[in-house]
């Protein structure tokens, strides 16, 4: 049996479609007398996803999909974790501190291995402060949008 | 008509509008030139700012980004053999061969000149066609509109992908995403999983930023492409004197290729989801078929560059037409632009040109001016193009990530929408790892509400009888066209693409 990206993706899609289907079951029936109800259209979508995903699954099991193992996923994973943290703290610690920390860590990820660590830290800190300031000027000063302050 | 056009031009030349327009052009050019960044991403990042802009200013800025972003894609391809955007892939094929022979200036000149011609001819065609399209669409009933949107969904699903089934799944996922929130016809929340904030649905800004900005940062972080190394590769001294097209080149290229490629580009633009890459490819294939110098194609053909660049800039006005008249975007850029229209309370309709001509008109004039600016910008900035690649990822991507998340927050003031943007970004990135295309995902999300609305309204009228879609002649024609497009675009066209590759 080939367990490749096609197989994995189709299994995840079938899972998503099943969760979606459980929600459809809580809606009024597809046809209320002769009127189409809110469940009709989602049922059609689920049908398309199920049939197409099974097709991909069968094709994947026969072979042909890309190998499951992916190199270099640690950096994207780090970015996702950083973004989760950023969204979590944005409104509690405010725009300036959260954005400076967030952009600093992303800059460090892009700068990694390009210069000595102390120089990289100094360079990325300047980038982070500048990016944060530009964001402040663009959103708050030019477009008059209120950014989250500390403790708000 | 002449007076109207002058009024549109005056509206565009208002200082604030024109400054935004020029800035938009520069941003689009930079995003077009840098591999990985696209006009779609530029407009997606601009979306939150458009809340604070006048409608004319917002739309003018968008079209400037659009035209220059599409044009910029071919520049990097010519200089360093990596297209800045998918639309620049065909130009790369011929342009880089000329660069290797020391003729980068010639390739860039004809690329810019034909982009200008394509954009201008395409926009003139759009202005001419808007009124007849509006009159023709007066007879459309709800079930005809359903079949029209279904045709668009079929086209979107079979294009943009190597696997039609994966295209269908991506579109269906977009349609699924659009069902989250309050039912469009009844006051019932759907697919909210008990989360109260999901009843408002997923905002367009969160979806677009997730699909194009977050997923792109993830891709770039994974690849870690060093643009400054690429810039060194593209270092070829170009003087401004070389950037004027020569008469003998036109003699060799022929003048017929311009209107022909513009027509191909324009009508490819009208097809939902087709986009610049498809326009350039089909125009290039036709130019090669009818050329007297077939042997030069693939070896640095100016005809090839002209065909591709004329078509991909003529595609822009073509893609705008169905977006304005039916709310069916021609490509991913116009899909995001549709969001700008909606933010400003403009509902796409066949009468939009008559009812909101003071807003739509300056946008079309802006498309003509930005097309002309493609060539003018080459004369001014041409020698500096390769230097744009010196923009470091260390600066660029923290900036994009900041604008993306803070933009979603300021546009919605909702933390759940930020979570959705991140979730959609990660999902798009992971789907792309298994070759599921992102453009059908976006188009499904955009077309979904309209599709469901027309479906249910039609079935309500027919008392649940689906034959209503076959008994109406117009509806039946659209359904037949959907089948024809599925065959020609999904089966035949993939053969043409493989033969060119």
XYZ file of C-alpha atoms in Angstrom:
653
model
C 0.000 0.000 0.000
C 1.301 3.475 -0.882
C 0.849 6.049 1.850
C 1.653 9.317 0.072
C 0.455 12.941 0.088
C -2.597 12.094 -2.042
C -3.685 9.410 0.388
C -3.123 11.610 3.441
C -4.807 14.677 1.912
C -7.837 12.693 0.752
C -8.250 11.094 4.194
C -8.107 14.556 5.825
C -10.635 15.880 3.299
C -12.978 12.960 3.943
C -12.636 13.737 7.664
C -13.450 17.428 7.102
C -16.433 16.507 4.911
C -17.689 14.142 7.639
C -17.465 16.848 10.325
C -19.296 19.200 7.937
C -21.924 16.519 7.329
C -22.582 16.146 11.065
C -23.459 19.845 11.138
C -25.772 19.466 8.128
C -27.754 16.862 10.055
C -28.649 19.496 12.650
C -30.206 21.726 9.959
C -33.813 21.536 8.702
C -34.257 18.913 5.896
C -33.082 19.734 2.326
C -36.643 20.225 1.137
C -39.319 21.760 3.345
C -42.481 20.952 1.307
C -41.290 22.122 -2.138
C -38.930 24.846 -0.906
C -35.199 24.062 -0.859
C -33.893 24.380 2.704
C -30.506 25.422 4.118
C -29.180 21.842 4.025
C -29.613 21.214 0.288
C -26.631 23.112 -1.037
C -24.158 21.974 1.682
C -25.236 18.371 0.961
C -24.303 18.860 -2.691
C -20.880 20.215 -1.662
C -20.282 17.265 0.677
C -21.228 14.839 -2.087
C -18.675 16.459 -4.452
C -15.918 16.402 -1.812
C -16.613 12.777 -0.837
C -16.622 11.435 -4.401
C -13.587 13.473 -5.499
C -11.618 12.630 -2.353
C -12.327 8.907 -2.736
C -11.109 9.191 -6.320
C -7.843 10.800 -5.143
C -7.576 8.212 -2.352
C -7.894 5.281 -4.750
C -5.432 6.878 -7.175
C -3.012 7.562 -4.332
C -3.246 3.995 -3.051
C -2.293 2.747 -6.510
C 0.798 4.985 -6.351
C 1.699 8.207 -8.147
C 1.254 10.757 -5.370
C 4.222 12.715 -3.988
C 6.182 11.098 -1.141
C 4.748 11.840 2.271
C 7.998 12.954 3.854
C 8.617 16.688 3.462
C 11.902 18.380 4.228
C 12.138 21.832 5.728
C 8.787 21.921 7.499
C 10.313 23.026 10.814
C 10.531 26.692 9.735
C 6.906 26.911 8.513
C 5.855 25.170 11.744
C 7.809 27.747 13.760
C 6.057 30.541 11.828
C 2.646 29.010 12.601
C 3.477 28.773 16.332
C 4.755 32.376 16.330
C 1.573 33.549 14.598
C -0.584 31.689 17.136
C 1.318 33.446 19.936
C 1.067 36.806 18.167
C -2.707 36.556 17.722
C -3.024 35.454 21.373
C -1.139 38.448 22.774
C -1.940 41.204 20.256
C -4.824 42.743 22.167
C -3.507 42.000 25.676
C 0.017 43.451 25.402
C -0.738 45.890 22.640
C 0.460 46.507 19.078
C 3.966 47.833 19.707
C 5.425 45.125 21.906
C 3.680 42.168 20.263
C 4.440 43.283 16.702
C 8.077 44.110 17.466
C 8.593 40.651 18.983
C 6.707 38.923 16.170
C 8.536 40.655 13.326
C 11.880 40.241 15.119
C 11.475 36.475 15.284
C 10.346 36.229 11.654
C 13.279 38.398 10.539
C 15.650 36.153 12.514
C 14.223 33.114 10.738
C 14.911 34.670 7.339
C 18.352 35.923 8.395
C 19.421 32.654 9.994
C 22.883 31.536 8.831
C 23.575 34.677 6.807
C 25.769 36.482 9.375
C 27.122 36.192 12.921
C 24.382 35.736 15.505
C 25.074 39.032 17.344
C 25.082 40.979 14.075
C 21.948 39.168 12.963
C 20.192 40.039 16.216
C 21.146 43.720 15.893
C 20.100 43.876 12.231
C 16.807 42.062 12.792
C 15.992 44.244 15.816
C 16.335 47.351 13.649
C 14.138 45.724 10.970
C 11.505 44.775 13.576
C 11.356 48.271 15.070
C 11.154 49.876 11.619
C 8.442 47.495 10.384
C 6.421 48.119 13.562
C 6.784 51.879 13.181
C 5.800 51.749 9.512
C 2.715 49.733 10.484
C 1.827 52.344 13.103
C 2.256 55.220 10.631
C 0.231 53.429 7.935
C -2.676 52.235 10.069
C -2.968 54.730 12.897
C -1.657 57.994 11.423
C -2.425 57.751 7.685
C -5.672 55.774 7.852
C -6.814 56.722 11.348
C -7.430 53.144 12.544
C -7.011 52.490 16.237
C -4.420 49.786 17.001
C -4.565 47.724 20.193
C -2.915 49.467 23.139
C -1.341 47.822 26.188
C -4.026 46.196 28.345
C -6.916 46.949 25.970
C -18.676 59.734 -24.771
C -15.642 62.001 -25.197
C -16.913 64.323 -22.452
C -17.481 61.360 -20.149
C -13.952 60.098 -20.729
C -12.539 63.559 -19.970
C -14.565 63.628 -16.735
C -13.224 60.196 -15.771
C -9.699 61.404 -16.482
C -10.244 64.499 -14.325
C -11.518 62.286 -11.485
C -8.415 60.128 -11.793
C -6.095 63.135 -11.811
C -7.358 64.453 -8.452
C -4.112 64.780 -6.409
C -4.924 62.192 -3.692
C -6.300 59.720 -6.226
C -3.364 60.117 -8.589
C -0.752 59.816 -5.820
C -2.402 56.553 -4.663
C -2.551 55.442 -8.283
C 1.198 56.075 -8.779
C 2.065 54.367 -5.488
C -0.141 51.444 -6.487
C 1.690 51.200 -9.795
C 5.072 51.089 -8.047
C 3.898 48.544 -5.461
C 2.432 46.372 -8.220
C 5.679 46.606 -10.200
C 7.757 45.567 -7.176
C 5.387 42.701 -6.314
C 5.364 41.620 -9.968
C 9.154 41.660 -10.224
C 9.892 39.765 -6.996
C 9.353 36.022 -7.479
C 6.704 34.670 -5.118
C 4.903 37.989 -4.763
C 1.958 38.699 -7.037
C -0.547 41.430 -7.847
C -3.154 39.344 -5.979
C -1.063 39.463 -2.818
C -0.474 43.221 -3.234
C -4.208 43.937 -3.522
C -4.979 41.489 -0.689
C -2.625 43.480 1.569
C -4.155 46.719 0.334
C -7.729 45.583 1.161
C -7.804 46.818 4.790
C -6.503 50.239 3.729
C -9.258 50.667 1.145
C -11.751 51.193 3.997
C -10.159 54.580 4.516
C -10.077 55.497 0.815
C -12.627 57.067 -1.500
C -14.091 54.506 -3.927
C -12.423 56.031 -7.000
C -9.088 56.178 -5.159
C -9.348 52.533 -4.042
C -10.311 51.206 -7.475
C -7.716 53.329 -9.309
C -5.006 52.030 -6.961
C -6.157 48.449 -7.552
C -6.041 48.685 -11.351
C -2.592 50.306 -11.200
C -1.345 47.392 -9.073
C -3.062 44.975 -11.437
C -1.536 46.288 -14.672
C 1.974 46.805 -13.299
C 1.922 43.520 -11.356
C 1.080 41.548 -14.498
C 3.672 43.467 -16.518
C 6.360 43.105 -13.822
C 6.120 39.304 -13.911
C 7.914 39.147 -17.250
C 10.794 41.420 -16.209
C 12.370 39.003 -13.737
C 11.893 36.164 -16.179
C 13.786 38.112 -18.829
C 16.611 39.138 -16.494
C 17.161 36.074 -14.293
C 15.131 33.272 -15.876
C 12.648 33.123 -12.956
C 9.221 34.588 -13.730
C 8.083 37.071 -11.102
C 4.494 35.849 -11.526
C 2.936 32.873 -13.369
C 1.852 35.257 -16.144
C 5.509 35.979 -16.920
C 6.425 32.346 -17.583
C 6.108 32.512 -21.378
C 8.020 35.806 -21.573
C 10.774 34.105 -19.568
C 11.012 31.384 -22.191
C 12.033 33.875 -24.887
C 13.274 36.867 -22.898
C 16.020 35.098 -20.983
C 17.430 33.647 -24.233
C 17.804 37.230 -25.500
C 19.413 38.277 -22.190
C 21.994 35.506 -22.580
C 22.826 36.988 -25.995
C 23.292 40.450 -24.449
C 19.918 41.695 -25.710
C 18.101 42.142 -22.401
C 17.226 45.749 -23.302
C 15.532 44.651 -26.515
C 13.510 41.986 -24.692
C 12.469 44.409 -21.946
C 11.578 47.118 -24.474
C 9.250 44.924 -26.500
C 7.818 43.383 -23.338
C 6.902 46.818 -21.975
C 5.754 48.213 -25.320
C 3.456 45.275 -26.004
C 2.125 45.364 -22.424
C 1.158 48.971 -23.112
C -0.537 48.132 -26.426
C -2.313 45.113 -24.931
C -3.621 47.064 -21.949
C -4.839 49.987 -24.056
C -6.523 47.842 -26.749
C -8.100 45.587 -24.127
C -9.526 48.512 -22.175
C -10.942 50.153 -25.306
C -12.630 46.842 -26.101
C -13.972 46.675 -22.540
C -15.459 50.183 -22.789
C -17.066 49.298 -26.132
C -18.489 45.986 -24.864
C -19.851 47.097 -21.490
C -23.058 48.537 -22.935
C -23.969 45.609 -25.256
C -23.277 43.160 -22.394
C -25.546 45.160 -20.113
C -28.349 45.155 -22.707
C -27.957 41.433 -23.435
C -28.040 40.535 -19.763
C -31.411 42.275 -19.283
C -33.087 39.021 -20.340
C -31.228 36.878 -17.756
C -33.508 35.280 -15.165
C -32.408 33.742 -11.872
C -32.058 30.207 -13.271
C -29.997 31.556 -16.203
C -27.713 33.282 -13.707
C -27.365 30.020 -11.791
C -26.215 28.220 -14.950
C -23.852 31.099 -15.761
C -22.233 30.849 -12.313
C -22.141 27.056 -12.618
C -20.323 27.462 -15.933
C -17.837 29.786 -14.195
C -17.332 27.225 -11.422
C -16.710 24.453 -13.964
C -14.164 26.579 -15.839
C -12.400 27.566 -12.603
C -12.227 23.937 -11.513
C -10.715 22.562 -14.710
C -8.227 25.389 -15.248
C -5.228 26.231 -13.029
C -4.482 22.651 -12.143
C -2.761 19.530 -13.393
C -5.440 17.354 -11.833
C -9.044 18.302 -12.603
C -10.273 16.347 -9.568
C -8.004 18.384 -7.277
C -9.308 21.571 -8.941
C -12.870 20.417 -8.228
C -11.997 19.698 -4.575
C -10.362 23.125 -4.155
C -13.429 24.840 -5.606
C -15.733 22.765 -3.373
C -13.657 23.708 -0.317
C -14.074 27.385 -1.252
C -17.835 26.872 -1.657
C -17.860 25.106 1.721
C -15.997 27.952 3.416
C -18.570 30.427 2.097
C -21.460 28.515 3.745
C -20.191 29.297 7.268
C -22.437 31.869 8.960
C -26.065 32.887 8.648
C -28.048 31.141 5.899
C -28.566 33.579 2.976
C -32.341 33.055 2.817
C -33.389 32.013 6.342
C -32.242 33.388 9.713
C -30.481 30.135 10.672
C -26.765 29.963 11.594
C -24.886 27.179 9.804
C -21.558 25.441 10.482
C -20.664 27.674 13.410
C -19.876 24.710 15.718
C -21.425 26.692 18.546
C -18.890 29.524 18.146
C -20.954 32.701 18.286
C -18.443 34.856 16.369
C -18.682 32.515 13.353
C -22.315 33.492 12.754
C -21.074 36.548 10.858
C -19.211 34.156 8.513
C -15.605 34.369 7.417
C -14.781 37.870 6.256
C -13.422 38.314 2.763
C -10.308 39.999 4.146
C -9.502 37.077 6.449
C -10.012 34.603 3.601
C -7.959 36.525 1.050
C -5.124 37.376 3.452
C -4.996 33.745 4.569
C -5.020 32.317 1.061
C -2.453 34.669 -0.435
C -0.385 36.403 2.270
C -0.068 33.870 5.106
C 0.389 30.921 2.758
C 3.033 32.851 0.766
C 5.058 33.712 3.866
C 4.917 30.002 4.806
C 6.167 29.018 1.347
C 8.981 31.575 1.401
C 10.073 30.606 4.918
C 10.278 27.009 3.760
C 12.219 27.790 0.564
C 14.425 30.532 2.037
C 15.121 32.001 -1.436
C 17.914 34.582 -1.404
C 16.816 37.298 -3.811
C 20.067 39.269 -3.646
C 21.912 36.286 -5.164
C 19.391 36.333 -7.992
C 19.916 40.072 -8.462
C 23.597 39.463 -9.215
C 22.569 37.004 -11.933
C 20.395 39.635 -13.564
C 23.086 42.269 -13.597
C 23.304 43.408 -17.205
C 24.007 47.052 -17.887
C 21.095 48.655 -19.670
C 21.145 52.202 -21.010
C 17.986 54.206 -21.575
C 18.891 54.755 -25.244
C 18.419 51.041 -25.860
C 14.904 51.135 -24.477
C 13.233 52.592 -27.561
C 11.787 50.002 -29.972
C 13.375 50.049 -33.420
C 11.449 50.255 -36.677
C 13.161 47.171 -38.141
C 11.982 45.122 -35.156
C 8.384 46.079 -35.905
C 8.969 45.102 -39.530
C 10.031 41.647 -38.430
C 7.397 41.188 -35.726
C 4.542 42.516 -37.880
C 1.729 44.723 -36.634
C -1.096 42.170 -36.880
C 0.188 40.302 -33.842
C -0.800 43.165 -31.494
C -4.571 43.244 -32.107
C -4.709 39.454 -32.463
C -2.921 38.848 -29.148
C -4.981 41.572 -27.454
C -8.209 39.867 -28.588
C -7.004 36.467 -27.335
C -5.907 37.984 -24.027
C -9.148 39.897 -23.570
C -11.417 36.903 -24.145
C -9.254 34.609 -22.007
C -9.619 37.283 -19.312
C -13.399 37.013 -19.522
C -13.162 33.273 -18.685
C -13.324 32.871 -14.904
C -10.085 31.754 -13.320
C -8.102 31.719 -16.565
C -5.736 34.580 -15.738
C -2.553 36.003 -17.240
C -0.639 32.739 -17.572
C -3.369 31.195 -19.710
C -3.725 34.357 -21.832
C 0.012 34.461 -22.509
C 0.170 30.755 -23.271
C -2.689 30.698 -25.786
C -1.517 33.857 -27.508
C 2.025 32.486 -27.704
C 0.763 29.187 -29.150
C -1.228 31.066 -31.809
C 1.729 33.365 -32.625
C 3.983 30.347 -33.052
C 1.433 28.591 -35.248
C 1.050 31.556 -37.600
C 4.630 32.850 -37.554
C 6.954 33.046 -40.539
C 9.858 32.553 -38.121
C 8.756 29.455 -36.226
C 12.370 28.354 -35.764
C 13.041 31.375 -33.524
C 10.431 30.369 -30.951
C 12.140 29.045 -27.849
C 15.430 30.645 -28.969
C 14.678 34.285 -28.104
C 11.754 35.271 -30.317
C 10.540 38.863 -30.123
C 7.228 37.713 -31.612
C 6.853 35.295 -28.693
C 7.462 38.065 -26.160
C 5.061 40.426 -27.926
C 2.314 37.773 -28.134
C 2.624 36.857 -24.459
C 2.913 40.374 -23.048
C 0.199 41.903 -25.259
C -2.181 39.130 -24.242
C -1.512 39.129 -20.519
C -2.093 42.868 -20.190
C -5.181 42.751 -22.448
C -6.431 40.041 -20.092
C -6.802 42.578 -17.245
C -9.759 44.556 -18.710
C -11.244 41.271 -19.952
C -11.247 39.915 -16.389
C -12.765 43.118 -15.026
C -15.866 42.958 -17.287
C -17.584 39.862 -15.763
C -16.538 41.024 -12.285
C -18.298 44.358 -12.772
C -21.376 43.097 -14.591
C -22.112 39.721 -12.952
C -19.859 39.595 -9.886
C -17.942 36.727 -11.534
C -14.223 37.562 -11.358
C -12.033 36.675 -14.316
C -9.009 35.815 -12.167
C -7.686 35.893 -8.613
C -6.796 39.611 -8.787
C -10.290 40.632 -9.850
C -11.684 38.280 -7.196
C -9.921 40.388 -4.564
C -10.929 43.590 -6.384
C -14.528 42.425 -6.100
C -13.963 42.641 -2.353
C -12.911 46.288 -2.755
C -16.123 46.969 -4.714
C -18.247 45.345 -2.008
C -16.416 47.159 0.817
C -17.434 50.407 -0.877
C -21.039 49.306 -1.281
C -20.858 48.758 -5.030
C -22.904 45.734 -6.070
C -21.848 44.267 -9.434
C -24.636 44.562 -11.976
C -25.020 44.891 -15.747
C -26.104 48.494 -15.161
C -23.080 49.425 -13.082
C -21.567 51.443 -15.921
C -24.747 53.541 -16.209
C -25.490 53.838 -12.507
C -21.932 54.221 -11.212
C -20.094 55.456 -14.292
C -18.443 58.176 -12.201
C -16.699 55.418 -10.211
C -16.164 52.693 -12.806
C -15.116 55.099 -15.567
C -12.017 56.457 -13.785
C -11.024 52.853 -13.079
C -11.100 52.034 -16.805
C -9.202 55.215 -17.685
C -6.762 54.230 -14.930
C -6.238 50.921 -16.676
C -5.315 52.737 -19.902
C -2.934 55.112 -18.099
C -1.306 52.327 -16.101
C -0.804 50.367 -19.323
C 0.957 53.375 -20.847
C 2.976 53.689 -17.658
C 4.291 50.151 -18.142
C 6.403 51.481 -21.005
C 7.092 54.876 -19.422
C 8.298 53.160 -16.245
C 10.743 51.121 -18.304
C 12.244 54.326 -19.689
C 12.579 55.773 -16.181
C 13.329 52.711 -14.053
C 14.521 50.126 -16.601
C 18.222 50.268 -15.660
C 17.264 49.762 -11.985
C 14.892 46.790 -12.377
C 17.393 44.135 -11.284
C 18.125 46.168 -8.140
C 14.543 45.640 -6.902
C 15.576 42.048 -6.263
C 17.999 43.361 -3.628
C 15.001 43.754 -1.301
C 15.843 41.259 1.411
C 13.453 38.569 2.634
C 14.545 39.523 6.156
C 12.796 42.874 5.651
C 10.066 41.908 3.206
C 8.366 38.967 4.906
C 8.128 40.367 8.457
C 6.523 43.392 6.778
C 4.039 41.241 4.819
C 3.183 39.186 7.928
C 2.606 42.370 9.955
C 0.418 44.026 7.284
C -1.529 40.771 6.826
C -2.503 40.202 10.466
C -2.791 43.813 11.576
C -4.766 44.510 8.366
C -7.298 41.775 9.174
C -7.565 43.046 12.750
C -8.112 46.687 11.783
C -10.646 45.733 9.106
C -12.726 43.458 11.331
C -11.710 44.255 14.955
C -12.254 40.557 15.528
C -9.687 38.127 16.929
C -11.663 35.083 15.606
C -11.211 36.494 12.088
C -7.447 36.556 12.733
C -7.605 32.882 13.704
C -9.530 32.177 10.508
C -6.911 34.012 8.406
C -4.164 31.905 9.989
C -6.168 28.688 9.625
C -6.996 29.384 5.958
C -3.351 30.317 5.272
C -2.057 27.082 6.779
C -4.737 25.053 4.974
C -3.866 26.699 1.620
C -0.166 26.039 2.197
C -0.751 22.379 3.089
C -3.132 21.884 0.165
C -0.501 23.299 -2.208
C 1.948 20.686 -0.878
C -0.354 18.038 -2.309
C -0.878 20.055 -5.541
C -4.348 21.411 -4.772
C -4.555 24.826 -6.524
C -5.381 27.964 -4.524
C -7.148 30.035 -7.227
C -10.229 27.711 -7.410
C -10.342 27.807 -3.583
C -10.656 31.607 -3.687
C -13.084 31.586 -6.611
C -15.281 29.016 -4.860
C -15.373 31.209 -1.767
C -16.261 34.306 -3.848
C -18.854 32.631 -6.082
C -20.382 30.449 -3.340
C -23.011 32.797 -1.852
C -24.246 33.862 -5.307
C -24.343 30.242 -6.489
C -26.422 29.064 -3.535
C -28.746 32.031 -3.727
C -29.519 31.478 -7.431
C -29.893 27.716 -6.929
C -32.378 27.948 -4.092
C -34.332 30.851 -5.556
C -34.673 29.017 -8.893
C -35.814 25.818 -7.167
C -38.296 27.803 -5.084
C -39.753 29.310 -8.272
C -39.977 25.882 -9.944
C -41.368 24.257 -6.749
C -38.327 22.040 -6.459
C -38.246 20.939 -10.108
C -34.590 20.965 -11.347
C -35.740 20.795 -14.993
C -36.085 24.575 -14.835
C -32.366 24.747 -15.634
C -32.833 22.780 -18.859
C -36.115 24.206 -20.125
C -34.893 27.792 -20.230
C -32.940 28.243 -23.500
C -30.312 30.592 -22.005
C -29.747 28.366 -19.011
C -29.440 25.316 -21.272
C -26.875 27.159 -23.427
C -24.754 27.992 -20.358
C -24.922 24.378 -19.184
C -23.927 23.168 -22.635
C -21.056 25.684 -22.652
C -19.978 24.351 -19.254
C -19.670 20.869 -20.767
C -17.827 22.196 -23.826
C -15.414 24.246 -21.674
C -14.818 21.276 -19.395
C -13.799 19.218 -22.414
C -11.737 21.828 -24.264
C -10.100 23.491 -21.260
C -9.708 20.377 -19.172
C -8.698 17.862 -21.826
C -7.609 19.561 -25.041
C -5.859 22.557 -23.511
C -3.772 20.435 -21.150
C -2.406 18.679 -24.257
C -1.462 22.059 -25.809
C 0.254 23.088 -22.567
C 2.202 19.845 -22.378
C 3.340 20.245 -25.995
C 4.636 23.771 -25.249
C 6.365 22.628 -22.056
